[in-house]
Amino acid sequence: MQLPLRGAFPAWLTGTLLRTGPAKFDVGSTTVNHWFDGLAMLHRFSFAGGEVTYSNRFLSSDSYCEAAVKGSLARGEFATDPCRTLFQRVAAVFAPHLTDNCNVNVDAFGGKTVALTETTLPVRFDAETLETLGHYAASAEVGGMVSIAHPHHDAERGCRFSYVVDFGRRSHYRLFAIPDDGSPERVVAEMPIDKPAYMHSFAMTERYLVLTEFPLVVDPLRLMLGLAPFIRNYRWTPQRGLRFHVFDKDSGALIASRTADAAFAFHHVNAYEEGADVVIDVITYEDAGIIDQLYLERLRAGEPVNATGRLMRYRLPLNGGDPMHPVAIADEMLELPRIDYEHCAGKPYRYVWGAGRRPGGDFLDSIVGVDVESGATRTWFADGCFPGEPVFVAKPDAQGEGEGVLLSVVLDARRSQSFLLVLDAQSLAEIARADCPHHIPFSFHGNYFPKH
Ligand code: CO
């Protein structure tokens, strides 16, 4: 449907914003436990000639289809498991029934549009019609069960990098590359690990891939026995500290492992090399309590949700040397960070944008822009409005970093309606809005795909 506009959408904005997020929390007579468990809905905003159209569609994943037939959740999600008999639990150990409820992010693998969750079952869909097209199958050597919804794109090498965790008698982290030209995935590096960590994202510089092991770890046997929903098998173990493992992108060699004080994070912002150091910017929390805050029961009871962390900078001395003390880059609390990825991924950079929480605020009530060089910040907010992830889109003729706009789907709680907001990325001044006729369930991540 075509959306009514306020303000003028930039005429150069010619492409599509594709997003995914949890949208169905009640399945038959059952309700999922956690916000991350809702069944995925795809959202599509298309831009051309200053006009905006919107459509949405539930992802017809196996998780979704099986739940529809069964009348209740059929596959184990992040924090919810379907009721299973002892026999079914034992069977699941030998043939794990991974969820393909891809409600976390949208990307393109080898030219194919995919929705992603944190298993090795991305789901392909048609970027025009949002029709589900089946699983994206990586080459067999990649293997694994748990993966990540935040791959990195390396324009110079013409590939994306991602990783999987292979659980077993011996568990492994395995980093792999997904070539842009559609040729088979290849394993880049592998590391044995006794107790794998829960990692929602990782860091990339020009030469390195960095796994940041938060001390939220699992005994693989516990996970395979399936006695509790996925994330409830993980234990907060702060005495492990925060461990960084730096791998060479080309040789796969483990260059360095460094340990800092315990912290938790979902999202890395960016990373880069500086002399013999690797600099890593992350939105951190003191512990993994943020996961507990997002159980549906708490959210539906209207309990306060911070949902934001602090932008911290870690410096890893690759030559050894002193332990690192992370430094706060800005006072503002934020989440769902984005950068001018095309110009700055893996390189020194200046701007971060995210959904923010104002002092005393509840949930994500603003959009924040941070200049990481000066620590200066800018904020956009409107009463009763809750913005989602601000996606940066560079102007076609951009000369430098940050020349472009931010696109964010905002819930106006007072009107129970959502709108697509366009801000100038530099000033955070409002350029335009496109009003949706209803509210759009809060989505996690998405990407802008320019029309070629
Ligand atoms: Co994420």
Short mmCIF file of C-alpha atoms and ligand atoms in Angstrom, two decimals:
data_model
loop_
_atom_site.label_atom_id
_atom_site.label_comp_id
_atom_site.label_asym_id
_atom_site.label_seq_id
_atom_site.Cartn_x
_atom_site.Cartn_y
_atom_site.Cartn_z
CA MET A 1 0.00 0.00 0.00
CA GLN A 2 1.10 3.55 -0.68
CA LEU A 3 1.65 5.57 2.49
CA PRO A 4 0.62 9.20 3.08
CA LEU A 5 3.66 11.41 3.55
CA ARG A 6 4.55 14.37 5.71
CA GLY A 7 7.57 16.27 4.42
CA ALA A 8 9.44 15.40 1.24
CA PHE A 9 11.12 12.01 0.90
CA PRO A 10 14.50 12.40 -0.79
CA ALA A 11 14.08 11.77 -4.53
CA TRP A 12 17.41 9.88 -4.59
CA LEU A 13 16.07 7.27 -2.17
CA THR A 14 15.38 4.48 -4.66
CA GLY A 15 15.41 1.06 -3.08
CA THR A 16 13.93 -1.13 -0.40
CA LEU A 17 14.17 -1.36 3.38
CA LEU A 18 13.61 -4.99 4.42
CA ARG A 19 13.17 -5.79 8.09
CA THR A 20 12.18 -8.73 10.26
CA GLY A 21 10.97 -9.09 13.81
CA PRO A 22 8.83 -11.13 16.16
CA ALA A 23 5.13 -10.50 15.53
CA LYS A 24 3.09 -13.50 16.72
CA PHE A 25 3.47 -14.33 20.39
CA ASP A 26 0.29 -16.34 20.97
CA VAL A 27 0.12 -19.65 19.13
CA GLY A 28 -3.14 -21.50 19.63
CA SER A 29 -3.70 -21.68 23.37
CA THR A 30 0.00 -21.16 24.18
CA THR A 31 2.13 -18.05 24.52
CA VAL A 32 5.88 -17.88 23.94
CA ASN A 33 8.06 -16.98 26.95
CA HIS A 34 10.32 -14.33 25.51
CA TRP A 35 10.21 -11.36 23.17
CA PHE A 36 12.89 -13.05 21.01
CA ASP A 37 10.57 -16.05 20.47
CA GLY A 38 7.70 -14.43 18.57
CA LEU A 39 7.10 -15.83 15.07
CA ALA A 40 8.76 -13.74 12.38
CA MET A 41 7.08 -11.16 10.21
CA LEU A 42 8.83 -9.52 7.25
CA HIS A 43 8.36 -5.81 6.56
CA ARG A 44 9.07 -4.04 3.29
CA PHE A 45 9.27 -0.30 2.66
CA SER A 46 9.90 0.56 -0.96
CA PHE A 47 11.03 3.99 -2.14
CA ALA A 48 10.82 5.48 -5.63
CA GLY A 49 10.25 9.00 -6.96
CA GLY A 50 9.54 10.38 -3.48
CA GLU A 51 6.74 7.83 -2.87
CA VAL A 52 6.71 5.09 -0.21
CA THR A 53 4.88 1.77 -0.21
CA TYR A 54 4.63 -0.72 2.67
CA SER A 55 3.82 -4.42 2.84
CA ASN A 56 4.29 -7.18 5.37
CA ARG A 57 3.99 -10.95 5.49
CA PHE A 58 4.60 -13.68 8.01
CA LEU A 59 7.67 -15.72 7.17
CA SER A 60 6.42 -19.20 6.21
CA SER A 61 9.23 -20.92 8.08
CA ASP A 62 8.91 -24.56 9.11
CA SER A 63 8.56 -23.26 12.70
CA TYR A 64 5.59 -21.12 11.60
CA CYS A 65 3.93 -23.78 9.44
CA GLU A 66 4.32 -26.57 11.99
CA ALA A 67 2.93 -24.33 14.75
CA ALA A 68 -0.07 -23.50 12.56
CA VAL A 69 -0.81 -27.21 12.02
CA LYS A 70 -0.16 -28.23 15.63
CA GLY A 71 -1.95 -25.25 17.19
CA SER A 72 1.02 -24.61 19.49
CA LEU A 73 4.74 -24.00 19.23
CA ALA A 74 6.44 -26.95 17.48
CA ARG A 75 10.16 -26.13 17.68
CA GLY A 76 12.42 -24.97 20.51
CA GLU A 77 12.97 -21.23 20.33
CA PHE A 78 15.44 -18.95 22.17
CA ALA A 79 13.69 -19.17 25.55
CA THR A 80 10.62 -21.34 24.86
CA ASP A 81 10.39 -25.06 24.25
CA PRO A 82 7.31 -26.93 23.11
CA CYS A 83 6.00 -29.57 25.48
CA ARG A 84 7.74 -32.81 24.65
CA THR A 85 7.62 -36.34 25.99
CA LEU A 86 10.79 -37.90 27.37
CA PHE A 87 11.05 -39.97 24.18
CA GLN A 88 10.83 -36.84 22.01
CA ARG A 89 13.54 -35.16 24.10
CA VAL A 90 15.87 -38.11 23.64
CA ALA A 91 15.11 -38.20 19.92
CA ALA A 92 15.90 -34.49 19.70
CA VAL A 93 19.44 -35.12 20.99
CA PHE A 94 20.16 -37.29 17.97
CA ALA A 95 18.27 -35.21 15.40
CA PRO A 96 18.12 -31.64 16.67
CA HIS A 97 15.03 -29.87 15.42
CA LEU A 98 16.49 -26.39 14.98
CA THR A 99 14.23 -23.40 14.74
CA ASP A 100 14.11 -21.49 11.46
CA ASN A 101 12.02 -18.67 12.90
CA CYS A 102 14.16 -15.96 11.31
CA ASN A 103 13.06 -12.90 13.26
CA VAL A 104 16.44 -11.22 13.83
CA ASN A 105 17.88 -9.80 10.62
CA VAL A 106 17.70 -9.62 6.82
CA ASP A 107 20.72 -9.86 4.51
CA ALA A 108 21.72 -11.17 1.08
CA PHE A 109 23.92 -14.26 0.72
CA GLY A 110 25.40 -14.79 -2.73
CA GLY A 111 22.73 -12.50 -4.22
CA LYS A 112 19.86 -14.28 -2.44
CA THR A 113 17.75 -12.37 0.08
CA VAL A 114 17.64 -14.20 3.41
CA ALA A 115 16.04 -13.77 6.81
CA LEU A 116 18.28 -14.82 9.68
CA THR A 117 18.02 -16.13 13.19
CA GLU A 118 20.70 -17.68 15.40
CA THR A 119 20.66 -21.15 13.89
CA THR A 120 22.18 -22.54 10.70
CA LEU A 121 18.79 -22.34 8.95
CA PRO A 122 18.48 -18.98 7.16
CA VAL A 123 15.28 -18.70 5.14
CA ARG A 124 15.25 -17.27 1.61
CA PHE A 125 12.45 -14.99 0.51
CA ASP A 126 11.40 -12.93 -2.49
CA ALA A 127 12.41 -9.31 -1.87
CA GLU A 128 9.43 -8.04 -3.93
CA THR A 129 6.55 -10.24 -2.77
CA LEU A 130 8.03 -11.39 0.59
CA GLU A 131 7.10 -14.94 -0.42
CA THR A 132 9.10 -17.59 1.46
CA LEU A 133 11.37 -19.64 -0.84
CA GLY A 134 12.89 -22.30 1.43
CA HIS A 135 16.11 -22.67 3.39
CA TYR A 136 19.46 -21.26 2.38
CA ALA A 137 21.77 -24.27 2.61
CA ALA A 138 25.43 -23.53 3.25
CA SER A 139 28.05 -26.03 2.09
CA ALA A 140 28.37 -29.12 4.30
CA GLU A 141 31.83 -28.27 5.64
CA VAL A 142 30.37 -25.30 7.54
CA GLY A 143 28.14 -27.54 9.69
CA GLY A 144 27.18 -26.31 13.15
CA MET A 145 23.86 -25.66 14.82
CA VAL A 146 24.01 -22.22 16.36
CA SER A 147 25.02 -19.26 14.22
CA ILE A 148 24.69 -15.53 14.09
CA ALA A 149 22.29 -13.03 12.52
CA HIS A 150 24.98 -10.33 12.16
CA PRO A 151 27.40 -11.45 9.44
CA HIS A 152 30.00 -8.94 8.22
CA HIS A 153 30.49 -7.89 4.62
CA ASP A 154 34.02 -7.49 3.30
CA ALA A 155 33.73 -5.52 0.05
CA GLU A 156 37.43 -5.90 -0.77
CA ARG A 157 37.41 -9.69 -0.49
CA GLY A 158 33.92 -9.95 -2.02
CA CYS A 159 32.40 -12.05 0.74
CA ARG A 160 30.51 -12.09 3.98
CA PHE A 161 31.99 -13.57 7.15
CA SER A 162 29.94 -15.41 9.74
CA TYR A 163 30.44 -18.10 12.32
CA VAL A 164 28.79 -21.22 13.73
CA VAL A 165 29.08 -23.21 16.93
CA ASP A 166 29.31 -26.94 16.42
CA PHE A 167 28.18 -28.68 19.61
CA GLY A 168 29.40 -32.18 20.34
CA ARG A 169 31.74 -34.28 22.42
CA ARG A 170 34.24 -31.65 21.30
CA SER A 171 32.62 -28.34 20.45
CA HIS A 172 34.05 -25.80 18.03
CA TYR A 173 33.68 -22.21 16.92
CA ARG A 174 33.96 -22.14 13.14
CA LEU A 175 34.36 -18.93 11.14
CA PHE A 176 33.42 -19.11 7.48
CA ALA A 177 33.11 -16.99 4.35
CA ILE A 178 30.06 -16.63 2.08
CA PRO A 179 31.29 -15.44 -1.36
CA ASP A 180 29.25 -12.68 -3.01
CA ASP A 181 29.40 -14.50 -6.35
CA GLY A 182 27.33 -17.42 -5.06
CA SER A 183 30.20 -19.93 -4.98
CA PRO A 184 30.27 -22.37 -2.04
CA GLU A 185 30.99 -21.23 1.52
CA ARG A 186 34.46 -22.00 2.84
CA VAL A 187 35.74 -22.46 6.38
CA VAL A 188 38.20 -19.75 7.46
CA ALA A 189 39.16 -20.79 10.99
CA GLU A 190 38.18 -23.25 13.66
CA MET A 191 38.74 -23.25 17.39
CA PRO A 192 37.92 -26.03 19.88
CA ILE A 193 35.98 -24.82 22.92
CA ASP A 194 34.81 -26.65 26.05
CA LYS A 195 32.01 -24.29 27.01
CA PRO A 196 30.81 -22.17 24.08
CA ALA A 197 29.67 -18.63 24.80
CA TYR A 198 26.43 -16.98 23.69
CA MET A 199 27.55 -14.43 21.09
CA HIS A 200 25.03 -12.34 19.15
CA SER A 201 27.61 -10.58 16.97
CA PHE A 202 31.36 -10.38 16.38
CA ALA A 203 33.93 -7.82 15.23
CA MET A 204 35.76 -7.33 11.94
CA THR A 205 38.73 -5.17 11.00
CA GLU A 206 40.48 -4.95 7.63
CA ARG A 207 42.66 -7.99 8.36
CA TYR A 208 41.01 -9.70 11.32
CA LEU A 209 37.86 -11.36 12.62
CA VAL A 210 37.42 -11.11 16.38
CA LEU A 211 35.21 -13.39 18.45
CA THR A 212 34.25 -11.72 21.73
CA GLU A 213 33.40 -14.45 24.22
CA PHE A 214 31.03 -13.06 26.79
CA PRO A 215 31.06 -15.14 29.98
CA LEU A 216 27.56 -16.49 29.32
CA VAL A 217 28.52 -20.07 28.56
CA VAL A 218 26.95 -23.48 28.14
CA ASP A 219 27.90 -27.05 28.90
CA PRO A 220 27.18 -28.62 25.46
CA LEU A 221 25.81 -31.76 27.11
CA ARG A 222 23.14 -29.73 28.88
CA LEU A 223 22.14 -28.17 25.61
CA MET A 224 21.97 -31.49 23.79
CA LEU A 225 19.87 -33.08 26.51
CA GLY A 226 17.36 -30.31 25.86
CA LEU A 227 16.11 -30.20 29.44
CA ALA A 228 15.50 -26.46 29.29
CA PRO A 229 14.85 -23.90 26.53
CA PHE A 230 18.04 -22.90 24.65
CA ILE A 231 19.21 -19.81 26.55
CA ARG A 232 18.30 -21.18 29.99
CA ASN A 233 21.11 -23.71 29.62
CA TYR A 234 23.66 -20.87 29.58
CA ARG A 235 25.30 -19.79 32.84
CA TRP A 236 26.69 -16.36 33.73
CA THR A 237 30.30 -17.10 34.76
CA PRO A 238 31.97 -13.72 35.36
CA GLN A 239 35.20 -15.27 36.67
CA ARG A 240 35.97 -16.27 33.04
CA GLY A 241 36.19 -12.58 32.13
CA LEU A 242 35.60 -11.28 28.62
CA ARG A 243 37.78 -13.13 26.12
CA PHE A 244 38.74 -11.78 22.69
CA HIS A 245 40.08 -14.14 20.04
CA VAL A 246 41.64 -12.47 16.98
CA PHE A 247 41.81 -14.52 13.75
CA ASP A 248 43.55 -13.63 10.49
CA LYS A 249 40.90 -13.43 7.73
CA ASP A 250 43.16 -14.95 5.07
CA SER A 251 45.27 -17.57 6.86
CA GLY A 252 42.72 -18.37 9.59
CA ALA A 253 45.53 -18.25 12.18
CA LEU A 254 44.64 -17.33 15.76
CA ILE A 255 46.72 -14.16 16.17
CA ALA A 256 45.98 -13.37 19.81
CA SER A 257 43.62 -14.06 22.72
CA ARG A 258 43.14 -11.35 25.32
CA THR A 259 41.02 -11.17 28.48
CA ALA A 260 39.23 -8.19 30.03
CA ASP A 261 36.81 -7.87 32.93
CA ALA A 262 33.45 -9.59 32.53
CA ALA A 263 30.78 -7.79 30.50
CA PHE A 264 27.89 -8.74 28.25
CA ALA A 265 26.78 -7.39 24.89
CA PHE A 266 24.57 -8.15 21.97
CA HIS A 267 26.03 -5.73 19.46
CA HIS A 268 29.48 -4.81 18.28
CA VAL A 269 29.48 -1.36 16.66
CA ASN A 270 32.73 -1.39 14.68
CA ALA A 271 36.39 -2.35 15.02
CA TYR A 272 39.65 -1.31 13.39
CA GLU A 273 43.42 -1.65 13.54
CA GLU A 274 45.61 1.11 14.96
CA GLY A 275 49.35 0.38 15.02
CA ALA A 276 49.73 -2.97 16.77
CA ASP A 277 46.36 -2.62 18.48
CA VAL A 278 42.86 -3.69 17.56
CA VAL A 279 40.17 -1.25 18.70
CA ILE A 280 36.71 -2.71 19.33
CA ASP A 281 33.58 -0.68 20.08
CA VAL A 282 30.73 -2.56 21.74
CA ILE A 283 27.41 -1.72 23.44
CA THR A 284 28.01 -3.35 26.82
CA TYR A 285 26.03 -4.36 29.90
CA GLU A 286 27.43 -5.28 33.31
CA ASP A 287 25.93 -8.74 33.02
CA ALA A 288 23.42 -10.78 31.00
CA GLY A 289 20.41 -9.59 33.05
CA ILE A 290 19.11 -7.74 29.97
CA ILE A 291 17.99 -11.11 28.59
CA ASP A 292 15.83 -11.68 31.67
CA GLN A 293 14.28 -8.22 31.30
CA LEU A 294 12.83 -9.17 27.94
CA TYR A 295 10.65 -12.10 29.03
CA LEU A 296 7.17 -11.49 27.67
CA GLU A 297 5.50 -11.75 31.06
CA ARG A 298 7.56 -8.82 32.33
CA LEU A 299 6.97 -6.80 29.17
CA ARG A 300 3.23 -7.41 29.19
CA ALA A 301 3.08 -6.45 32.88
CA GLY A 302 4.58 -3.10 31.89
CA GLU A 303 7.68 -3.51 34.03
CA PRO A 304 10.49 -1.10 33.21
CA VAL A 305 12.90 -2.15 30.48
CA ASN A 306 16.27 -0.48 30.13
CA ALA A 307 17.06 -2.19 26.83
CA THR A 308 20.11 0.02 26.37
CA GLY A 309 23.79 -0.34 27.15
CA ARG A 310 26.91 1.81 27.13
CA LEU A 311 29.14 2.38 24.13
CA MET A 312 32.55 1.13 25.32
CA ARG A 313 35.90 1.00 23.52
CA TYR A 314 38.30 -1.90 24.10
CA ARG A 315 41.89 -1.78 22.92
CA LEU A 316 43.62 -5.12 22.34
CA PRO A 317 47.41 -4.93 22.23
CA LEU A 318 48.29 -7.69 19.78
CA ASN A 319 51.95 -7.60 20.89
CA GLY A 320 50.96 -8.50 24.44
CA GLY A 321 51.28 -5.82 27.08
CA ASP A 322 49.06 -4.34 29.72
CA PRO A 323 45.53 -5.53 30.38
CA MET A 324 42.92 -3.36 28.77
CA HIS A 325 40.64 -0.97 30.55
CA PRO A 326 37.62 -0.22 28.39
CA VAL A 327 36.67 3.44 28.01
CA ALA A 328 33.13 4.82 27.72
CA ILE A 329 32.81 6.80 24.49
CA ALA A 330 29.55 8.58 25.32
CA ASP A 331 27.24 9.07 28.29
CA GLU A 332 24.11 8.28 26.28
CA MET A 333 22.58 4.83 26.60
CA LEU A 334 21.79 3.13 23.31
CA GLU A 335 21.12 -0.12 21.42
CA LEU A 336 20.63 -1.38 17.88
CA PRO A 337 23.74 0.53 16.70
CA ARG A 338 24.44 1.28 13.05
CA ILE A 339 27.34 2.92 11.23
CA ASP A 340 28.08 4.10 7.69
CA TYR A 341 29.03 0.50 6.96
CA GLU A 342 29.89 0.95 3.31
CA HIS A 343 32.53 3.59 4.04
CA CYS A 344 33.74 2.49 7.48
CA ALA A 345 33.28 -1.22 8.23
CA GLY A 346 36.50 -2.45 9.85
CA LYS A 347 38.15 0.97 9.55
CA PRO A 348 38.61 4.04 11.74
CA TYR A 349 35.28 5.85 11.79
CA ARG A 350 33.44 8.71 13.41
CA TYR A 351 29.68 8.18 13.65
CA VAL A 352 27.39 5.72 15.41
CA TRP A 353 23.61 5.90 15.40
CA GLY A 354 21.31 3.90 17.62
CA ALA A 355 17.98 3.78 19.37
CA GLY A 356 18.44 5.54 22.71
CA ARG A 357 16.91 5.88 26.11
CA ARG A 358 16.73 9.35 27.60
CA PRO A 359 17.58 9.84 31.31
CA GLY A 360 14.72 8.39 33.33
CA GLY A 361 13.15 7.02 30.16
CA ASP A 362 11.67 3.60 29.61
CA PHE A 363 12.53 1.44 26.60
CA LEU A 364 13.86 2.97 23.37
CA ASP A 365 12.45 6.49 23.30
CA SER A 366 14.86 8.36 21.03
CA ILE A 367 17.41 8.18 18.25
CA VAL A 368 20.96 9.04 19.22
CA GLY A 369 23.91 9.98 17.03
CA VAL A 370 27.38 9.80 18.59
CA ASP A 371 30.59 11.32 17.27
CA VAL A 372 33.06 8.76 18.63
CA GLU A 373 36.01 11.14 18.14
CA SER A 374 34.63 13.97 20.27
CA GLY A 375 31.99 12.11 22.31
CA ALA A 376 29.43 14.71 21.17
CA THR A 377 25.89 13.44 20.76
CA ARG A 378 22.66 14.51 19.08
CA THR A 379 19.19 13.22 19.89
CA TRP A 380 15.83 13.02 18.12
CA PHE A 381 12.71 12.31 20.13
CA ALA A 382 8.98 12.94 20.09
CA ASP A 383 6.58 12.45 22.99
CA GLY A 384 5.06 8.99 23.16
CA CYS A 385 7.20 7.71 20.29
CA PHE A 386 9.45 4.62 20.37
CA PRO A 387 11.91 4.32 17.46
CA GLY A 388 13.50 1.12 16.20
CA GLU A 389 16.94 0.60 14.70
CA PRO A 390 18.04 3.63 12.62
CA VAL A 391 19.41 2.28 9.33
CA PHE A 392 21.91 4.57 7.65
CA VAL A 393 21.58 5.09 3.89
CA ALA A 394 24.36 6.99 2.12
CA LYS A 395 23.50 9.53 -0.57
CA PRO A 396 24.52 8.21 -3.99
CA ASP A 397 27.02 11.07 -4.37
CA ALA A 398 28.32 10.99 -0.78
CA GLN A 399 31.93 12.20 -0.57
CA GLY A 400 32.58 11.12 3.00
CA GLU A 401 31.31 9.24 6.03
CA GLY A 402 27.82 9.93 7.28
CA GLU A 403 26.42 11.88 4.29
CA GLY A 404 22.92 10.52 4.04
CA VAL A 405 19.78 9.73 5.99
CA LEU A 406 18.57 7.45 8.77
CA LEU A 407 15.46 5.30 8.30
CA SER A 408 13.64 4.16 11.44
CA VAL A 409 10.24 2.57 12.03
CA VAL A 410 8.73 4.49 14.95
CA LEU A 411 5.76 3.48 17.10
CA ASP A 412 3.57 6.40 18.10
CA ALA A 413 2.02 4.83 21.20
CA ARG A 414 -0.54 7.60 21.66
CA ARG A 415 -2.11 6.92 18.26
CA SER A 416 -1.32 3.15 18.16
CA GLN A 417 0.20 3.78 14.76
CA SER A 418 3.67 3.47 13.33
CA PHE A 419 5.48 5.67 10.86
CA LEU A 420 8.67 5.47 8.88
CA LEU A 421 10.90 8.35 9.93
CA VAL A 422 13.62 9.93 7.78
CA LEU A 423 16.29 11.96 9.57
CA ASP A 424 19.31 13.78 8.26
CA ALA A 425 22.16 11.62 9.60
CA GLN A 426 24.39 14.59 10.45
CA SER A 427 21.97 16.93 12.23
CA LEU A 428 19.29 14.38 13.19
CA ALA A 429 16.81 16.94 11.81
CA GLU A 430 13.53 15.42 10.69
CA ILE A 431 13.12 15.29 6.90
CA ALA A 432 9.90 13.33 6.41
CA ARG A 433 7.49 10.72 7.75
CA ALA A 434 5.39 8.06 6.02
CA ASP A 435 2.34 7.12 8.09
CA CYS A 436 1.29 3.49 8.37
CA PRO A 437 -2.42 2.85 8.92
CA HIS A 438 -1.74 0.62 11.95
CA HIS A 439 1.00 -0.21 14.41
CA ILE A 440 3.91 -2.33 13.21
CA PRO A 441 5.30 -4.86 15.70
CA PHE A 442 8.73 -3.69 16.89
CA SER A 443 11.32 -5.33 14.64
CA PHE A 444 14.96 -6.03 15.48
CA HIS A 445 17.06 -5.48 12.39
CA GLY A 446 16.96 -4.93 8.68
CA ASN A 447 18.90 -3.53 5.78
CA TYR A 448 18.44 -1.13 2.93
CA PHE A 449 18.92 -2.58 -0.56
CA PRO A 450 19.45 0.04 -3.27
CA LYS A 451 17.82 -0.59 -6.63
CA HIS A 452 20.39 -1.27 -9.30
CO CO B 1 21.06 -8.01 16.90
#
